[in-house]
CSV table of C-alpha atoms and ligand atoms in Angstrom, one decimal:
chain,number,residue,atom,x,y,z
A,28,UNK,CA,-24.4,16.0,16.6
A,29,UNK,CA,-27.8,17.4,16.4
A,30,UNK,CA,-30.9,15.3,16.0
A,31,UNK,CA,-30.7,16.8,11.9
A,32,UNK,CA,-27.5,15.7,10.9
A,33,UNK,CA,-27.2,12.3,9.3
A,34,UNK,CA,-24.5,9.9,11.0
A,35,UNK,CA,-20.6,10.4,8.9
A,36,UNK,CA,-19.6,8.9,6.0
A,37,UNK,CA,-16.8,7.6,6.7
A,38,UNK,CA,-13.6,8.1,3.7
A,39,UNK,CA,-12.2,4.3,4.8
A,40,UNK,CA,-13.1,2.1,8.2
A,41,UNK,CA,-11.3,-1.3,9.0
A,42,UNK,CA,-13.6,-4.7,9.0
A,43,UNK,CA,-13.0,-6.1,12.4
A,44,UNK,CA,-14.5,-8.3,14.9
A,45,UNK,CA,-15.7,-11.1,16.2
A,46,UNK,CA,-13.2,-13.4,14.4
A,47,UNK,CA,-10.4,-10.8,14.8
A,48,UNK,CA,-11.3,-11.1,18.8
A,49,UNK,CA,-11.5,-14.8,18.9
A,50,UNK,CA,-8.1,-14.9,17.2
A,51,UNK,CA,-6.3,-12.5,19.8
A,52,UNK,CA,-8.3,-14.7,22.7
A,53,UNK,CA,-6.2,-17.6,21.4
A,54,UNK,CA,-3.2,-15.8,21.1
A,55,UNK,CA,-3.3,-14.0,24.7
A,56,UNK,CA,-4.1,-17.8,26.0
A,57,UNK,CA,-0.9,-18.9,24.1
A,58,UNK,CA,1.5,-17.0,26.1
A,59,UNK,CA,3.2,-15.8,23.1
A,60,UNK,CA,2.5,-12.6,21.8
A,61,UNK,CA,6.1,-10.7,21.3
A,62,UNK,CA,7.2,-10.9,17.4
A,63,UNK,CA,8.5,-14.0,15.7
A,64,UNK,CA,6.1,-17.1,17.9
A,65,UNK,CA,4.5,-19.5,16.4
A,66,UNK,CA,0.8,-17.3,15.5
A,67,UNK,CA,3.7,-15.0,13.5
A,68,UNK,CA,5.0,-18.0,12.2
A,69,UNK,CA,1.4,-19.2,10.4
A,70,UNK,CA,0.8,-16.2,9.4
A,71,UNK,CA,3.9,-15.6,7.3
A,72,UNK,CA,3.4,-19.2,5.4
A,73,UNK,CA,-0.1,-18.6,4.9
A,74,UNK,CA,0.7,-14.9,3.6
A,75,UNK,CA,3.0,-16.5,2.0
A,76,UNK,CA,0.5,-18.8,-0.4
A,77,UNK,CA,-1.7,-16.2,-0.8
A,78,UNK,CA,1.0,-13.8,-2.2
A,79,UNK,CA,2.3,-16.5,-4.6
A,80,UNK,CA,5.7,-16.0,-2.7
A,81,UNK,CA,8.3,-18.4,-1.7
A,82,UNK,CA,9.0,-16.4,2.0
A,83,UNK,CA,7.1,-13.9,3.5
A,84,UNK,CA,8.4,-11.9,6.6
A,85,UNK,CA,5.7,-10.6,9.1
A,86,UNK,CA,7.0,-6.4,9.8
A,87,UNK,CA,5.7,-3.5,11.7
A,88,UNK,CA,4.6,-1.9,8.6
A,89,UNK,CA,5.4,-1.6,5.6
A,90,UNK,CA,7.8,1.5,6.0
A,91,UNK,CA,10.3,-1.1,7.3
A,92,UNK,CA,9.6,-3.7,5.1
A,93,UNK,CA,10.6,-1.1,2.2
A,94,UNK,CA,13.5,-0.1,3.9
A,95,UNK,CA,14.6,-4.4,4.5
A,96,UNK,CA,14.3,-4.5,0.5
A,97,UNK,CA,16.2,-1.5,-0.4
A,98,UNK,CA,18.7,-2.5,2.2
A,99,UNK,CA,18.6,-6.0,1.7
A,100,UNK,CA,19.2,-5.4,-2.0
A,101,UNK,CA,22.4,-3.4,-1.9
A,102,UNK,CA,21.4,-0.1,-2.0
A,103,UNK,CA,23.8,2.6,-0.4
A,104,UNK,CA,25.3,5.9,-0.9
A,105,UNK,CA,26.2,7.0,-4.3
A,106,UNK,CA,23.1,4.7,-5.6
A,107,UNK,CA,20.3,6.2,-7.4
A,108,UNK,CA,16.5,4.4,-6.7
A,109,UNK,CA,13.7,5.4,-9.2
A,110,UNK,CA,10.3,5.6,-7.0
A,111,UNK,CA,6.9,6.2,-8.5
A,112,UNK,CA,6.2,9.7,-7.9
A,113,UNK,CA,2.9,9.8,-7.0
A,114,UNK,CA,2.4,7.4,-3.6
A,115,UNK,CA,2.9,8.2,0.4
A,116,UNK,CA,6.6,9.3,0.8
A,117,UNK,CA,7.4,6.8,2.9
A,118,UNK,CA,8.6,4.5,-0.4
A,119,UNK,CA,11.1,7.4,-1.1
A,120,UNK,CA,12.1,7.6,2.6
A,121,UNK,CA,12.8,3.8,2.7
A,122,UNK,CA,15.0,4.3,-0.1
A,123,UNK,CA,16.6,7.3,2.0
A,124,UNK,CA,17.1,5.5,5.0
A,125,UNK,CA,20.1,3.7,3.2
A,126,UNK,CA,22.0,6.5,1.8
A,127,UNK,CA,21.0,6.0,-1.6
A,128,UNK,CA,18.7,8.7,-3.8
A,129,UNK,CA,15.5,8.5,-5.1
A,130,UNK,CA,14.7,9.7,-8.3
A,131,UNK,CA,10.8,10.2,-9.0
A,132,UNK,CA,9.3,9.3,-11.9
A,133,UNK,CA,6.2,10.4,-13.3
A,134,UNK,CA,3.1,8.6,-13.5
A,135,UNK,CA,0.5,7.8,-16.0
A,136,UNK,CA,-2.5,10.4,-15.9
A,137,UNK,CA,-5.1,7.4,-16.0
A,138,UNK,CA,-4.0,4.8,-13.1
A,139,UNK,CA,-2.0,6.9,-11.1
A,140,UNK,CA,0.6,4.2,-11.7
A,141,UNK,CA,4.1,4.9,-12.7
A,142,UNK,CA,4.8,5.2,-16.7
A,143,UNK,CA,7.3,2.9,-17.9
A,144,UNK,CA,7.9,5.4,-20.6
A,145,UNK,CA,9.6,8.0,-17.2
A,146,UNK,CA,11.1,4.9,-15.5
A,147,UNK,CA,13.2,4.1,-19.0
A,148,UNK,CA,14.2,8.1,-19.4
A,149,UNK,CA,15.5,8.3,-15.7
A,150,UNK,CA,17.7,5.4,-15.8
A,151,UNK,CA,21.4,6.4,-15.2
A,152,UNK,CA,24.6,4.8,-14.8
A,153,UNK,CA,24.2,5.1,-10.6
A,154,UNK,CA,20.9,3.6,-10.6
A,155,UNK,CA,20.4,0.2,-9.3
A,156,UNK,CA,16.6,-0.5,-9.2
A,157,UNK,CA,12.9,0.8,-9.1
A,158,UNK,CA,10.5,1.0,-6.5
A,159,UNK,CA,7.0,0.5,-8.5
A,160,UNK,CA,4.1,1.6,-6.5
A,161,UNK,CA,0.2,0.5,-7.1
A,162,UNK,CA,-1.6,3.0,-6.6
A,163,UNK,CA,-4.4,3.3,-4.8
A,164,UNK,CA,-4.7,-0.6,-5.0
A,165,UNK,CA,-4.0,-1.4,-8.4
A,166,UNK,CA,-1.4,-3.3,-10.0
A,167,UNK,CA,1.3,-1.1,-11.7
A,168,UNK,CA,2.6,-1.8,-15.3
A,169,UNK,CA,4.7,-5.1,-14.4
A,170,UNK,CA,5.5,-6.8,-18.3
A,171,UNK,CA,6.6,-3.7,-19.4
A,172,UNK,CA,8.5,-2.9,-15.7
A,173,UNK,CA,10.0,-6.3,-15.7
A,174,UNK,CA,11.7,-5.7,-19.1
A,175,UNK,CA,13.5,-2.6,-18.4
A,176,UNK,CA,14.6,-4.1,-15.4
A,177,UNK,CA,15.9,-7.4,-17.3
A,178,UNK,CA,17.4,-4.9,-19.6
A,179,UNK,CA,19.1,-2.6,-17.2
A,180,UNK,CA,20.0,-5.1,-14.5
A,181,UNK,CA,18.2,-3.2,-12.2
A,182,UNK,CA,16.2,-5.2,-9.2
A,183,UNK,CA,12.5,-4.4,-8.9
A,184,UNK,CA,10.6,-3.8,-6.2
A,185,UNK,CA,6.9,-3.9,-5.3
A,186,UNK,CA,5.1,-1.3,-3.2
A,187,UNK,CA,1.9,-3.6,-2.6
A,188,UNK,CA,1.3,-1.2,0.2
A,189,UNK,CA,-2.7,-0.6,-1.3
A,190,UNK,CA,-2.7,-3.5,-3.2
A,191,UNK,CA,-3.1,-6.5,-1.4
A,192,UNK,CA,-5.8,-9.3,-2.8
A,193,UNK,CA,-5.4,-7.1,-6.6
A,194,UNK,CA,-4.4,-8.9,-9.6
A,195,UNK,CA,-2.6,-8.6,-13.0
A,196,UNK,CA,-3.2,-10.5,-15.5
A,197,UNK,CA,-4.1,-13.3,-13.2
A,198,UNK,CA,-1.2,-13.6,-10.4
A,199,UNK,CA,-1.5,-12.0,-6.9
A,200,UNK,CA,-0.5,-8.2,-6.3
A,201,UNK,CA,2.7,-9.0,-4.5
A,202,UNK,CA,4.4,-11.5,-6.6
A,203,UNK,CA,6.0,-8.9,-9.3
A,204,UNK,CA,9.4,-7.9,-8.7
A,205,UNK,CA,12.5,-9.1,-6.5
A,206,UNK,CA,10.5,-8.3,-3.3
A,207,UNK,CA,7.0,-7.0,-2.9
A,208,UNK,CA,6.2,-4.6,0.3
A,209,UNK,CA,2.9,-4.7,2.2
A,210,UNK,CA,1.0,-2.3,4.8
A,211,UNK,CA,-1.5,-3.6,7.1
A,212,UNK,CA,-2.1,-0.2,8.9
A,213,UNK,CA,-5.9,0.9,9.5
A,214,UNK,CA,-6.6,2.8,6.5
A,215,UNK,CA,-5.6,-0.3,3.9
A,216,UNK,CA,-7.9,-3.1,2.6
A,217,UNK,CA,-6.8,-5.6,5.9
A,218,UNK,CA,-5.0,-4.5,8.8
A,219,UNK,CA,-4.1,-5.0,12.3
A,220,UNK,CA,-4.2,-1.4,13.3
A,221,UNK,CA,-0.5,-0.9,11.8
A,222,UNK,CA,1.6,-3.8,10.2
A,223,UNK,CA,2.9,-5.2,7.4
A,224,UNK,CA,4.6,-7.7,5.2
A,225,UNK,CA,8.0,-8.7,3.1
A,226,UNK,CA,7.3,-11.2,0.2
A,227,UNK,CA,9.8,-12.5,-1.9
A,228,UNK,CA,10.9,-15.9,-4.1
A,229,UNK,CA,14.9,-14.9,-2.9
A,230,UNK,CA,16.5,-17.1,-0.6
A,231,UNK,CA,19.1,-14.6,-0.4
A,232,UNK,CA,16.7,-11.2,0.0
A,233,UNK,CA,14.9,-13.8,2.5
A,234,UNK,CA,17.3,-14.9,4.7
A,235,UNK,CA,19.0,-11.1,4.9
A,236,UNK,CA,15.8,-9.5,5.4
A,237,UNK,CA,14.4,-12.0,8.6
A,238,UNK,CA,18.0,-11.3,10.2
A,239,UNK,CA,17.9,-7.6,9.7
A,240,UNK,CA,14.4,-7.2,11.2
A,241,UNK,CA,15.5,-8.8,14.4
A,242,UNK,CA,18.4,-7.3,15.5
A,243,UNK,CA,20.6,-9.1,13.4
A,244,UNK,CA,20.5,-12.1,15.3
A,245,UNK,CA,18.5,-15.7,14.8
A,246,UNK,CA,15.2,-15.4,16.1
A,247,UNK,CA,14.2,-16.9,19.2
A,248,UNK,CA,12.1,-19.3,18.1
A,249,UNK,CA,14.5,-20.8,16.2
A,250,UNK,CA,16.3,-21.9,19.3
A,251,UNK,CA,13.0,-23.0,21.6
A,252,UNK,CA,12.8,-26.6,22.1
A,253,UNK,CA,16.5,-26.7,22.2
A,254,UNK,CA,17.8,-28.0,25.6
A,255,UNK,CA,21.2,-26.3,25.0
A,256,UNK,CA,21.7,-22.9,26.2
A,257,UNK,CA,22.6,-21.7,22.9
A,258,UNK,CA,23.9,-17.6,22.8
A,259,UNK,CA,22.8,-15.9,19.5
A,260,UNK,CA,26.0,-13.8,18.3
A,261,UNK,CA,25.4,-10.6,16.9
A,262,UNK,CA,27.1,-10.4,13.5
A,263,UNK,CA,25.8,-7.2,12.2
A,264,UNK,CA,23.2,-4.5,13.3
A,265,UNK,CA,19.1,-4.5,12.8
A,266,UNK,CA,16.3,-3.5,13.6
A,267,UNK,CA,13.8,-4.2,15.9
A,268,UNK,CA,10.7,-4.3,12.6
A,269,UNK,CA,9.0,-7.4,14.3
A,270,UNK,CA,5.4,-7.7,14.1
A,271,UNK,CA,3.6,-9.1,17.5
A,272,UNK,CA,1.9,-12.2,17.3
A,273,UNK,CA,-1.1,-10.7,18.6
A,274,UNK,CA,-0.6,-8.6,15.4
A,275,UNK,CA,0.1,-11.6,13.0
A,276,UNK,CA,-3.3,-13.3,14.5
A,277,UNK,CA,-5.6,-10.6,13.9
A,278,UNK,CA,-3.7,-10.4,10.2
A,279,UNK,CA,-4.9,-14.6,10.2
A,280,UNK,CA,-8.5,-13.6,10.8
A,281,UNK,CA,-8.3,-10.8,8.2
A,282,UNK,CA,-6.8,-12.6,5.2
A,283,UNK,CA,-9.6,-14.9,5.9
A,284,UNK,CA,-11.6,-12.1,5.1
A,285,UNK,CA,-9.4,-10.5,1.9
A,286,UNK,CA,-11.6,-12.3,-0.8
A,287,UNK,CA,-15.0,-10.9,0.7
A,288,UNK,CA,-13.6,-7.6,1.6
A,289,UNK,CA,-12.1,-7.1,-2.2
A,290,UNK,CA,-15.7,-8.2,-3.8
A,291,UNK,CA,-17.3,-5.5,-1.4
A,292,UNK,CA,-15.3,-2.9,-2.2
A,293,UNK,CA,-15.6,-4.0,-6.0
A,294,UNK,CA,-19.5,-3.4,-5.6
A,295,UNK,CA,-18.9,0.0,-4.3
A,296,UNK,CA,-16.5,1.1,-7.2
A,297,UNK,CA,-19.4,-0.1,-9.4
A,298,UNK,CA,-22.1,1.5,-7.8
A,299,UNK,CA,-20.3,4.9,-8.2
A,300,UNK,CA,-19.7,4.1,-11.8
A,301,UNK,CA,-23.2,3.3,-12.2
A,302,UNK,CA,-24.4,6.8,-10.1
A,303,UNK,CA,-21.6,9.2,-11.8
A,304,UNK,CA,-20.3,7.9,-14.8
A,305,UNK,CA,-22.9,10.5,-16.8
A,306,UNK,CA,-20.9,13.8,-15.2
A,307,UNK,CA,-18.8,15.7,-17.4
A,308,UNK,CA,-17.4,17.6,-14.3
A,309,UNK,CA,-15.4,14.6,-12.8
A,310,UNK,CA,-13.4,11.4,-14.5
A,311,UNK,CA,-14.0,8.1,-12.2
A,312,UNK,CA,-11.1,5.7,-11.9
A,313,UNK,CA,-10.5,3.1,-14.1
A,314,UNK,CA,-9.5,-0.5,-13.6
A,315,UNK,CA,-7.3,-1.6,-15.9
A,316,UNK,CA,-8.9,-4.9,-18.2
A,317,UNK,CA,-5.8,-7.0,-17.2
A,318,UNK,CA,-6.3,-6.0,-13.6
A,319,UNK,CA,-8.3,-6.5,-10.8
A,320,UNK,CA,-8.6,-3.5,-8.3
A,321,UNK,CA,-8.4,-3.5,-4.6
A,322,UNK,CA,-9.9,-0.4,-4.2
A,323,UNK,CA,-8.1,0.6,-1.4
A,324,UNK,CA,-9.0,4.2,-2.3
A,325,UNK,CA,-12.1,5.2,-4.7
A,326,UNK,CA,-10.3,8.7,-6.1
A,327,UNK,CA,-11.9,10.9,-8.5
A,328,UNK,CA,-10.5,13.1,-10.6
A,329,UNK,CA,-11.9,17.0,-10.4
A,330,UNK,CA,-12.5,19.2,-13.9
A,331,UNK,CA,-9.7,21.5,-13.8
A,332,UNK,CA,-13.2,24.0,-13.6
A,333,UNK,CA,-14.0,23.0,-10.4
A,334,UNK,CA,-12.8,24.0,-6.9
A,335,UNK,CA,-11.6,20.9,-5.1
A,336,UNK,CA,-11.3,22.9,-1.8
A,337,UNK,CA,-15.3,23.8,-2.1
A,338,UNK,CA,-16.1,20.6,-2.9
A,339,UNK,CA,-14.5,18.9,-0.1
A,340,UNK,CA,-15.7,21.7,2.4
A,341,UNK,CA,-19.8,21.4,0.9
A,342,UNK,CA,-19.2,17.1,1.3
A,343,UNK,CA,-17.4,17.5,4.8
A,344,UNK,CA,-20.0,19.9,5.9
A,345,UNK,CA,-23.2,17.3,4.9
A,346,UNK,CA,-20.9,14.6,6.4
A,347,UNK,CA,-19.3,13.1,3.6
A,348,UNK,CA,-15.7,12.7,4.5
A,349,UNK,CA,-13.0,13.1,2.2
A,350,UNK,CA,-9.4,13.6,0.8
A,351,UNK,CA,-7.2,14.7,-1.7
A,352,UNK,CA,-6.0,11.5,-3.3
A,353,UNK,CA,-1.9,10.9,-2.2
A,354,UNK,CA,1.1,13.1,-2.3
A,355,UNK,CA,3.3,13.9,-5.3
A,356,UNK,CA,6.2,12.9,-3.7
A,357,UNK,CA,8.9,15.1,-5.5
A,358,UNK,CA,7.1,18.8,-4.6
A,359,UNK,CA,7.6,17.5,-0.1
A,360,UNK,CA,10.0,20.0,0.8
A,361,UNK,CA,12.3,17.3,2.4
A,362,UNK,CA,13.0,15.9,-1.1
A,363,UNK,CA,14.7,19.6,-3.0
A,364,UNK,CA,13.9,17.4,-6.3
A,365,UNK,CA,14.1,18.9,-9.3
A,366,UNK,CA,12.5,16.5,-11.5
A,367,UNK,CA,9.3,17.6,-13.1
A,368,UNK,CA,6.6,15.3,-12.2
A,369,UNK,CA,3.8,17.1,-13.7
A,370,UNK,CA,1.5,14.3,-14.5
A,371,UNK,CA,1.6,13.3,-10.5
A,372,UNK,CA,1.5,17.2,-9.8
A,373,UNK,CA,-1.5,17.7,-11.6
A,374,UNK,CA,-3.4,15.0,-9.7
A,375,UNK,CA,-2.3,15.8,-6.3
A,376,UNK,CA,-4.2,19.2,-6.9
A,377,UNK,CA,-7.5,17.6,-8.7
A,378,UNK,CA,-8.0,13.9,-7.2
A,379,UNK,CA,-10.6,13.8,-4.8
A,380,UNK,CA,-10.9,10.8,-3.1
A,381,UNK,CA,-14.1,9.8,-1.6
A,382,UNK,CA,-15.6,6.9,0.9
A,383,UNK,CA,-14.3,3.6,0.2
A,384,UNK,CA,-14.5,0.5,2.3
A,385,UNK,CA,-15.7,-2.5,2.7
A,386,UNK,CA,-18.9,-1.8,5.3
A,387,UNK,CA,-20.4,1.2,2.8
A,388,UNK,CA,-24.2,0.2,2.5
A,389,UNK,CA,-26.4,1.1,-0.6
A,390,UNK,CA,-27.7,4.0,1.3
A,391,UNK,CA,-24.6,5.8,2.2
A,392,UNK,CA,-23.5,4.9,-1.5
A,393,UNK,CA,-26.2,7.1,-3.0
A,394,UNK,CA,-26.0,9.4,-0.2
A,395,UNK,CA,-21.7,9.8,-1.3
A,396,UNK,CA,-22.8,10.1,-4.9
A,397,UNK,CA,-25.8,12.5,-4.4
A,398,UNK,CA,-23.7,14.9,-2.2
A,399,UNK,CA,-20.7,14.7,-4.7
A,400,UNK,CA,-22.7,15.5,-7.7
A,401,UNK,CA,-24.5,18.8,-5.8
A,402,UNK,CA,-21.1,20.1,-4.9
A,403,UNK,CA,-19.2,19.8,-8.3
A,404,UNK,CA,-22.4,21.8,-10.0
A,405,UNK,CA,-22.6,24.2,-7.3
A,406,UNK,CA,-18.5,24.5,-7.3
A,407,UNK,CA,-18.1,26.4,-10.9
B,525,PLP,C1,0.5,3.3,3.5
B,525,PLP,C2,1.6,3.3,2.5
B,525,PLP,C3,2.9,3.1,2.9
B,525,PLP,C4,3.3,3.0,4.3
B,525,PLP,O1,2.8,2.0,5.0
B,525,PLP,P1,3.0,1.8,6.6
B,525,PLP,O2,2.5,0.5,6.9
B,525,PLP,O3,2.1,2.9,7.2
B,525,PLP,O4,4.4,2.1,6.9
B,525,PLP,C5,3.9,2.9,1.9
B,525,PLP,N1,3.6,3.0,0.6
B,525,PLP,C6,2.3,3.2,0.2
B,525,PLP,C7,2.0,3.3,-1.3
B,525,PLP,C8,1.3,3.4,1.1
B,525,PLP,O5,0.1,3.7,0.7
């Protein structure tokens, strides 16, 4: 870097440290730090209470706490799944990785979240649930989800893979649905590097999911403290989707964090409003009134007139990084889907998302907006 060029912007950067260290400093001193010990253990009851949920289940991420749900839920070959279109494919892989099919449904043109009015059209006589996403950190449609469900008997499941410490209409991202699904990789609102989280009020979905995700066997700590040398028996196969206790104490120390974090990113989200909302060229995001927003991505959305590619080159050059917003999941080449998305389409070519976190300073803030606004009027 030359002595010129101001320091990077940087599109999303994780909020860790001295409490995050102090909590892995007790866990190393613990002796356990596999998956499934006693630090694991806290965390899943507090994630628990903060989720509204009956059980949560500590995971790897939240790929393979998708992929517990679907499976845990029945899903198989033959099944249909209907995914929100517009999200990170892995919500449709999940749903592949048991057989079944995901259908994409479109998405509404001002949340990015999926449109009930798609969901309702794509039901068949093979499906057997939905896999809602919120997108970018907000809360998908849930009343109106919830009774097509009901309606259908079709389960429900949350992608709260953005979304954590969001509301709608007053309850916790994470407690809609027969199971909600969390990340805690690097680039979402608290992590642990990579991670994540099963939440549900099903004994049943519970019980399945916490033997699937270990093998298929009892977990370990369930037989400590026992003087009998008890053998697990393996009555089925799992997974190995544990998350490490050094994991689940650095996710502790983090969901300390999740109500300052949320109010910071908040204050971004209005800062922009406040500095863009008067150009024509681009259309901010919007938070729904019921909602609250996590912000785990601040995505604008590009005038069909401007060049998204010489926007994002002009910010990227003056050290502004930024992305396209997330995939239309039915046009990835490993899905051959022939259902026309084109709501999601059309916003995987114009949504530009643009620095978001929880460190941004008033400085860089103007320095995001100033840069964006130059580029979109020099971009016609
Ligand atoms: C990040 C993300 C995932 C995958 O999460 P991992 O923890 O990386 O497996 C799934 N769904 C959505 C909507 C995401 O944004």
């Amino acid at each position: 870097m030359t002595a010129q060029s101001p320091p990077v912007v940087a599109l999303g950067e994780p909020t860790l440290g001295e409490p995050e260290l102090r909590a892995v400093a007790e866990v190393f001193r613990s002796g356990w730090v596999a998956g499934n010990g006693p630090t694991g253990m806290r965390f899943a009851t507090e994630f628990a209470r903060v989720v509204s949920r009956a059980h949560a289940l500590p995971v790897s991420n939240c790929t393979a706490a998708l992929h517990l749900a679907v499976a845990a839920l029945g899903a198989g070959p033959g099944d249909e799944v209907i995914v929100a279109d517009y999200t990170f494919p892995a919500t449709g892989h999940a749903v592949v990785f048991t057989g079944a099919t995901p259908v994409f449904a479109d998405v509404r043109a001002d949340t990015a979240n999926v449109d009930p009015a798609a969901v309702e059209a794509a039901v068949t006589e093979r499906t057997v649930g939905i896999i809602a996403v919120d997108a970018l950190g907000q809360c998908a449609d849930y009343a109106e989800l919830q009774s097509i469900a009901e309606a259908r008997g079709l389960w429900l499941v949350e992608d709260a893979a953005c979304s954590a410490g969001a509301t709608y209409r007053g309850r916790p991202a994470g407690s809609f649905g027969d199971v909600a699904c969390f990340s805690f990789h690097g680039r979402k609102g608290i992590t642990a590097g990579e991670g994540g989280a099963l939440a549900t009020d099903r004994d049943d979905i519970a019980a399945q999911a916490r033997k699937t995700h270990a093998f298929g066997i009892e977990s370990a700590l369930t037989r400590a403290g026992s003087v009998d040398l008890q053998i697990p028996e393996f009555t089925e196969i799992g997974y190995n989707y544990k998350l490490s206790d050094v994991a689940a104490a650095i996710m502790l120390a983090q969901l300390e964090r999740l109500p300052d974090l949320i109010a910071s990113r908040q204050a971004v989200a209005v800062a922009y409003g406040e500095l863009m909302s008067d150009l024509d060229l681009l259309t901010l995001p919007v938070a729904a009134p019921d909602r609250t927003h996590a912000w785990q991505s601040y995505v604008v959305t590009l005038d069909p007139s401007v060049s998204r590619g010489a926007v994002a080159q002009e910010l990227r050059g003056r050290g502004v990084q930024c992305n396209f917003g997330t995939y239309a999941s039915h046009l990835q080449p490993v899905y051959r889907s022939t259902t026309p998305c084109p709501v999601s389409a059309d916003l995987f070519r114009r949504h530009l998302a643009i620095p978001m976190h929880a460190n941004l300073g008033e400085a860089e803030i103007e320095r995001v907006a100033t840069t964006l606004r130059a580029a979109v009027l020099a971009s016609r």
